[in-house]
PDB file of C-alpha atoms in Angstrom:
ATOM      1  CA  UNK A   1       0.000   0.000   0.000  1.00  0.00           C
ATOM      2  CA  UNK A   2       0.919   3.669  -0.183  1.00  0.00           C
ATOM      3  CA  UNK A   3       1.410   3.931   3.562  1.00  0.00           C
ATOM      4  CA  UNK A   4       3.672   0.872   3.596  1.00  0.00           C
ATOM      5  CA  UNK A   5       5.816   2.392   0.844  1.00  0.00           C
ATOM      6  CA  UNK A   6       6.067   5.641   2.794  1.00  0.00           C
ATOM      7  CA  UNK A   7       6.979   3.756   5.954  1.00  0.00           C
ATOM      8  CA  UNK A   8       9.576   1.582   4.181  1.00  0.00           C
ATOM      9  CA  UNK A   9      11.217   4.505   2.352  1.00  0.00           C
ATOM     10  CA  UNK A  10      11.337   7.396   4.829  1.00  0.00           C
ATOM     11  CA  UNK A  11      14.515   8.861   3.277  1.00  0.00           C
ATOM     12  CA  UNK A  12      12.976   9.137  -0.194  1.00  0.00           C
ATOM     13  CA  UNK A  13      11.396  12.553  -0.620  1.00  0.00           C
ATOM     14  CA  UNK A  14       9.813  11.373  -3.877  1.00  0.00           C
ATOM     15  CA  UNK A  15       8.088   8.441  -2.181  1.00  0.00           C
ATOM     16  CA  UNK A  16       6.878  10.711   0.626  1.00  0.00           C
ATOM     17  CA  UNK A  17       5.644  13.437  -1.735  1.00  0.00           C
ATOM     18  CA  UNK A  18       3.862  11.086  -4.110  1.00  0.00           C
ATOM     19  CA  UNK A  19       2.479   9.088  -1.205  1.00  0.00           C
ATOM     20  CA  UNK A  20       0.963  12.255   0.229  1.00  0.00           C
ATOM     21  CA  UNK A  21      -0.424  13.171  -3.176  1.00  0.00           C
ATOM     22  CA  UNK A  22      -2.175   9.785  -3.460  1.00  0.00           C
ATOM     23  CA  UNK A  23      -3.401   9.866   0.147  1.00  0.00           C
ATOM     24  CA  UNK A  24      -4.971  13.292  -0.305  1.00  0.00           C
ATOM     25  CA  UNK A  25      -6.806  12.177  -3.461  1.00  0.00           C
ATOM     26  CA  UNK A  26      -8.043   9.034  -1.711  1.00  0.00           C
ATOM     27  CA  UNK A  27      -9.125  10.930   1.405  1.00  0.00           C
ATOM     28  CA  UNK A  28     -11.155  13.377  -0.660  1.00  0.00           C
ATOM     29  CA  UNK A  29     -12.686  10.725  -2.921  1.00  0.00           C
ATOM     30  CA  UNK A  30     -13.575   7.951  -0.503  1.00  0.00           C
ATOM     31  CA  UNK A  31     -15.004   8.149   3.016  1.00  0.00           C
ATOM     32  CA  UNK A  32     -13.601   4.760   4.031  1.00  0.00           C
ATOM     33  CA  UNK A  33     -10.116   5.728   2.856  1.00  0.00           C
ATOM     34  CA  UNK A  34     -10.420   9.030   4.714  1.00  0.00           C
ATOM     35  CA  UNK A  35     -11.322   7.230   7.936  1.00  0.00           C
ATOM     36  CA  UNK A  36      -8.358   4.863   7.550  1.00  0.00           C
ATOM     37  CA  UNK A  37      -5.910   7.690   6.861  1.00  0.00           C
ATOM     38  CA  UNK A  38      -7.281   9.631   9.861  1.00  0.00           C
ATOM     39  CA  UNK A  39      -5.928   6.990  12.264  1.00  0.00           C
ATOM     40  CA  UNK A  40      -2.862   7.497  14.464  1.00  0.00           C
ATOM     41  CA  UNK A  41      -0.310   5.448  12.509  1.00  0.00           C
ATOM     42  CA  UNK A  42      -1.066   6.905   9.054  1.00  0.00           C
ATOM     43  CA  UNK A  43      -1.008  10.431  10.487  1.00  0.00           C
ATOM     44  CA  UNK A  44       2.354   9.710  12.124  1.00  0.00           C
ATOM     45  CA  UNK A  45       3.715   8.441   8.788  1.00  0.00           C
ATOM     46  CA  UNK A  46       2.656  11.662   7.025  1.00  0.00           C
ATOM     47  CA  UNK A  47       4.134  13.851   9.764  1.00  0.00           C
ATOM     48  CA  UNK A  48       7.347  11.799   9.813  1.00  0.00           C
ATOM     49  CA  UNK A  49       7.750  12.407   6.090  1.00  0.00           C
ATOM     50  CA  UNK A  50       7.310  16.134   6.661  1.00  0.00           C
ATOM     51  CA  UNK A  51       9.881  16.149   9.455  1.00  0.00           C
ATOM     52  CA  UNK A  52      12.359  14.000   7.511  1.00  0.00           C
ATOM     53  CA  UNK A  53      12.291  16.364   4.508  1.00  0.00           C
ATOM     54  CA  UNK A  54      11.718  19.863   5.924  1.00  0.00           C
ATOM     55  CA  UNK A  55      13.153  21.674   2.874  1.00  0.00           C
ATOM     56  CA  UNK A  56      11.042  19.820   0.290  1.00  0.00           C
ATOM     57  CA  UNK A  57       8.291  22.356  -0.386  1.00  0.00           C
ATOM     58  CA  UNK A  58       6.205  20.222  -2.717  1.00  0.00           C
ATOM     59  CA  UNK A  59       6.126  17.372  -0.206  1.00  0.00           C
ATOM     60  CA  UNK A  60       5.029  19.804   2.511  1.00  0.00           C
ATOM     61  CA  UNK A  61       2.230  21.213   0.348  1.00  0.00           C
ATOM     62  CA  UNK A  62       0.967  17.710  -0.435  1.00  0.00           C
ATOM     63  CA  UNK A  63       1.214  16.638   3.205  1.00  0.00           C
ATOM     64  CA  UNK A  64      -0.852  19.686   4.182  1.00  0.00           C
ATOM     65  CA  UNK A  65      -3.497  18.505   1.684  1.00  0.00           C
ATOM     66  CA  UNK A  66      -3.633  15.084   3.363  1.00  0.00           C
ATOM     67  CA  UNK A  67      -3.957  16.616   6.809  1.00  0.00           C
ATOM     68  CA  UNK A  68      -6.650  19.069   5.696  1.00  0.00           C
ATOM     69  CA  UNK A  69      -8.660  16.314   4.042  1.00  0.00           C
ATOM     70  CA  UNK A  70      -8.683  14.072   7.094  1.00  0.00           C
ATOM     71  CA  UNK A  71      -9.101  16.598   9.921  1.00  0.00           C
ATOM     72  CA  UNK A  72     -11.817  18.821   8.484  1.00  0.00           C
ATOM     73  CA  UNK A  73     -14.848  18.244  10.658  1.00  0.00           C
ATOM     74  CA  UNK A  74     -13.239  15.247  12.400  1.00  0.00           C
ATOM     75  CA  UNK A  75     -12.562  16.110  16.027  1.00  0.00           C
ATOM     76  CA  UNK A  76     -10.747  12.831  16.720  1.00  0.00           C
ATOM     77  CA  UNK A  77      -8.383  13.348  13.772  1.00  0.00           C
ATOM     78  CA  UNK A  78      -7.819  16.967  14.869  1.00  0.00           C
ATOM     79  CA  UNK A  79      -6.793  15.748  18.306  1.00  0.00           C
ATOM     80  CA  UNK A  80      -4.607  12.944  16.939  1.00  0.00           C
ATOM     81  CA  UNK A  81      -2.637  15.348  14.745  1.00  0.00           C
ATOM     82  CA  UNK A  82      -2.114  17.665  17.722  1.00  0.00           C
ATOM     83  CA  UNK A  83      -1.150  14.782  20.027  1.00  0.00           C
ATOM     84  CA  UNK A  84       1.717  13.646  17.793  1.00  0.00           C
ATOM     85  CA  UNK A  85       3.286  17.087  17.365  1.00  0.00           C
ATOM     86  CA  UNK A  86       1.462  18.077  14.210  1.00  0.00           C
ATOM     87  CA  UNK A  87       0.882  21.660  15.267  1.00  0.00           C
ATOM     88  CA  UNK A  88       4.600  22.227  15.867  1.00  0.00           C
ATOM     89  CA  UNK A  89       5.421  20.619  12.520  1.00  0.00           C
ATOM     90  CA  UNK A  90       2.882  22.748  10.663  1.00  0.00           C
ATOM     91  CA  UNK A  91       4.104  25.991  12.227  1.00  0.00           C
ATOM     92  CA  UNK A  92       7.696  25.033  11.474  1.00  0.00           C
ATOM     93  CA  UNK A  93       6.870  24.377   7.813  1.00  0.00           C
ATOM     94  CA  UNK A  94       5.007  27.668   7.450  1.00  0.00           C
ATOM     95  CA  UNK A  95       8.032  29.485   8.881  1.00  0.00           C
ATOM     96  CA  UNK A  96      10.496  27.576   6.701  1.00  0.00           C
ATOM     97  CA  UNK A  97       8.648  28.209   3.406  1.00  0.00           C
ATOM     98  CA  UNK A  98       7.319  31.794   3.491  1.00  0.00           C
ATOM     99  CA  UNK A  99       7.817  32.273  -0.285  1.00  0.00           C
ATOM    100  CA  UNK A 100       6.250  29.004  -1.453  1.00  0.00           C
ATOM    101  CA  UNK A 101       2.689  29.773  -2.494  1.00  0.00           C
ATOM    102  CA  UNK A 102       1.424  26.164  -2.469  1.00  0.00           C
ATOM    103  CA  UNK A 103       2.865  25.565   1.007  1.00  0.00           C
ATOM    104  CA  UNK A 104       1.323  28.753   2.348  1.00  0.00           C
ATOM    105  CA  UNK A 105      -2.069  28.192   0.692  1.00  0.00           C
ATOM    106  CA  UNK A 106      -2.355  24.595   1.880  1.00  0.00           C
ATOM    107  CA  UNK A 107      -0.887  25.536   5.250  1.00  0.00           C
ATOM    108  CA  UNK A 108      -3.559  28.183   5.797  1.00  0.00           C
ATOM    109  CA  UNK A 109      -6.176  25.573   4.968  1.00  0.00           C
ATOM    110  CA  UNK A 110      -4.793  22.993   7.406  1.00  0.00           C
ATOM    111  CA  UNK A 111      -4.551  25.571  10.200  1.00  0.00           C
ATOM    112  CA  UNK A 112      -8.215  26.435   9.739  1.00  0.00           C
ATOM    113  CA  UNK A 113      -9.270  22.790   9.474  1.00  0.00           C
ATOM    114  CA  UNK A 114      -7.379  21.848  12.640  1.00  0.00           C
ATOM    115  CA  UNK A 115      -8.783  24.770  14.626  1.00  0.00           C
ATOM    116  CA  UNK A 116     -12.385  24.874  13.479  1.00  0.00           C
ATOM    117  CA  UNK A 117     -14.469  23.634  16.380  1.00  0.00           C
ATOM    118  CA  UNK A 118     -11.382  22.810  18.428  1.00  0.00           C
ATOM    119  CA  UNK A 119     -10.465  25.390  21.064  1.00  0.00           C
ATOM    120  CA  UNK A 120      -7.391  23.480  22.237  1.00  0.00           C
ATOM    121  CA  UNK A 121      -5.864  23.497  18.776  1.00  0.00           C
ATOM    122  CA  UNK A 122      -6.872  27.127  18.232  1.00  0.00           C
ATOM    123  CA  UNK A 123      -5.073  28.151  21.409  1.00  0.00           C
ATOM    124  CA  UNK A 124      -2.002  26.070  20.524  1.00  0.00           C
ATOM    125  CA  UNK A 125      -1.687  27.744  17.108  1.00  0.00           C
ATOM    126  CA  UNK A 126      -2.384  31.160  18.630  1.00  0.00           C
ATOM    127  CA  UNK A 127       0.408  30.704  21.202  1.00  0.00           C
ATOM    128  CA  UNK A 128       2.867  29.918  18.422  1.00  0.00           C
ATOM    129  CA  UNK A 129       2.143  33.178  16.628  1.00  0.00           C
ATOM    130  CA  UNK A 130       0.342  31.595  13.699  1.00  0.00           C
ATOM    131  CA  UNK A 131      -1.743  34.723  13.134  1.00  0.00           C
ATOM    132  CA  UNK A 132       1.450  36.553  12.138  1.00  0.00           C
ATOM    133  CA  UNK A 133       2.401  33.738   9.752  1.00  0.00           C
ATOM    134  CA  UNK A 134      -1.004  33.912   8.082  1.00  0.00           C
ATOM    135  CA  UNK A 135      -0.676  37.687   7.705  1.00  0.00           C
ATOM    136  CA  UNK A 136       2.754  37.212   6.104  1.00  0.00           C
ATOM    137  CA  UNK A 137       1.190  34.790   3.604  1.00  0.00           C
ATOM    138  CA  UNK A 138      -1.554  37.306   2.807  1.00  0.00           C
ATOM    139  CA  UNK A 139       1.006  40.062   2.276  1.00  0.00           C
ATOM    140  CA  UNK A 140       3.396  37.893   0.265  1.00  0.00           C
ATOM    141  CA  UNK A 141       0.765  36.617  -2.189  1.00  0.00           C
ATOM    142  CA  UNK A 142      -1.762  39.443  -2.696  1.00  0.00           C
ATOM    143  CA  UNK A 143      -2.936  38.096  -6.072  1.00  0.00           C
ATOM    144  CA  UNK A 144      -3.413  34.478  -4.988  1.00  0.00           C
ATOM    145  CA  UNK A 145      -7.172  34.375  -4.513  1.00  0.00           C
ATOM    146  CA  UNK A 146      -7.410  30.876  -3.009  1.00  0.00           C
ATOM    147  CA  UNK A 147      -4.564  31.560  -0.594  1.00  0.00           C
ATOM    148  CA  UNK A 148      -6.240  34.818   0.428  1.00  0.00           C
ATOM    149  CA  UNK A 149      -9.532  33.002   1.059  1.00  0.00           C
ATOM    150  CA  UNK A 150      -7.888  30.215   3.065  1.00  0.00           C
ATOM    151  CA  UNK A 151      -5.783  32.641   5.093  1.00  0.00           C
ATOM    152  CA  UNK A 152      -8.699  34.928   5.916  1.00  0.00           C
ATOM    153  CA  UNK A 153     -10.841  31.925   6.885  1.00  0.00           C
ATOM    154  CA  UNK A 154      -8.074  30.560   9.145  1.00  0.00           C
ATOM    155  CA  UNK A 155      -7.490  33.990  10.692  1.00  0.00           C
ATOM    156  CA  UNK A 156     -11.174  34.359  11.485  1.00  0.00           C
ATOM    157  CA  UNK A 157     -11.139  30.967  13.222  1.00  0.00           C
ATOM    158  CA  UNK A 158      -7.984  31.867  15.168  1.00  0.00           C
ATOM    159  CA  UNK A 159      -9.636  35.102  16.348  1.00  0.00           C
ATOM    160  CA  UNK A 160     -12.831  33.388  17.494  1.00  0.00           C
ATOM    161  CA  UNK A 161     -13.232  31.104  20.470  1.00  0.00           C
ATOM    162  CA  UNK A 162     -14.125  27.604  19.320  1.00  0.00           C
ATOM    163  CA  UNK A 163     -15.879  26.637  22.531  1.00  0.00           C
ATOM    164  CA  UNK A 164     -14.561  25.584  25.897  1.00  0.00           C
ATOM    165  CA  UNK A 165     -11.040  24.189  26.199  1.00  0.00           C
ATOM    166  CA  UNK A 166     -12.689  21.359  28.129  1.00  0.00           C
ATOM    167  CA  UNK A 167     -14.597  20.354  25.017  1.00  0.00           C
ATOM    168  CA  UNK A 168     -11.221  19.291  23.626  1.00  0.00           C
ATOM    169  CA  UNK A 169     -11.097  16.449  26.161  1.00  0.00           C
ATOM    170  CA  UNK A 170     -14.637  15.252  25.448  1.00  0.00           C
TER     171      UNK A 170
END
């Protein structure tokens, strides 16, 4: 499977990038695939690939697509990503690739998807200064309509309480 290939070839940026590309397509096209990818081990494999290849912008953009697809509206997946260091990884990638439009666009989307309805994640991103990173993306790519939409959406979520922090433990 794709995940096995990614797990067996962690040093290959091409395997990681293409694996993320396939996983994001599957997660968007098939509910069962999405549920399987939203489990702890697959999420750890995606994040490991991101951490192993921090300078590979295309891999990061594709990994953000996977994460967005599986966490949007899925509280358990949101919490799993946070529990395995995903928020730190995402912030690190956004900082490392400020001039990569695809990374910034997909990064804005994953920030919003991880925070929507999840006060714990919202606070974690807020504490790491993510609002500033989103504003940098907006300023850097003024003509990128989709990036602008994703960034403004994520900023609105970061500015707005997403319920009680205790809901995060429910």
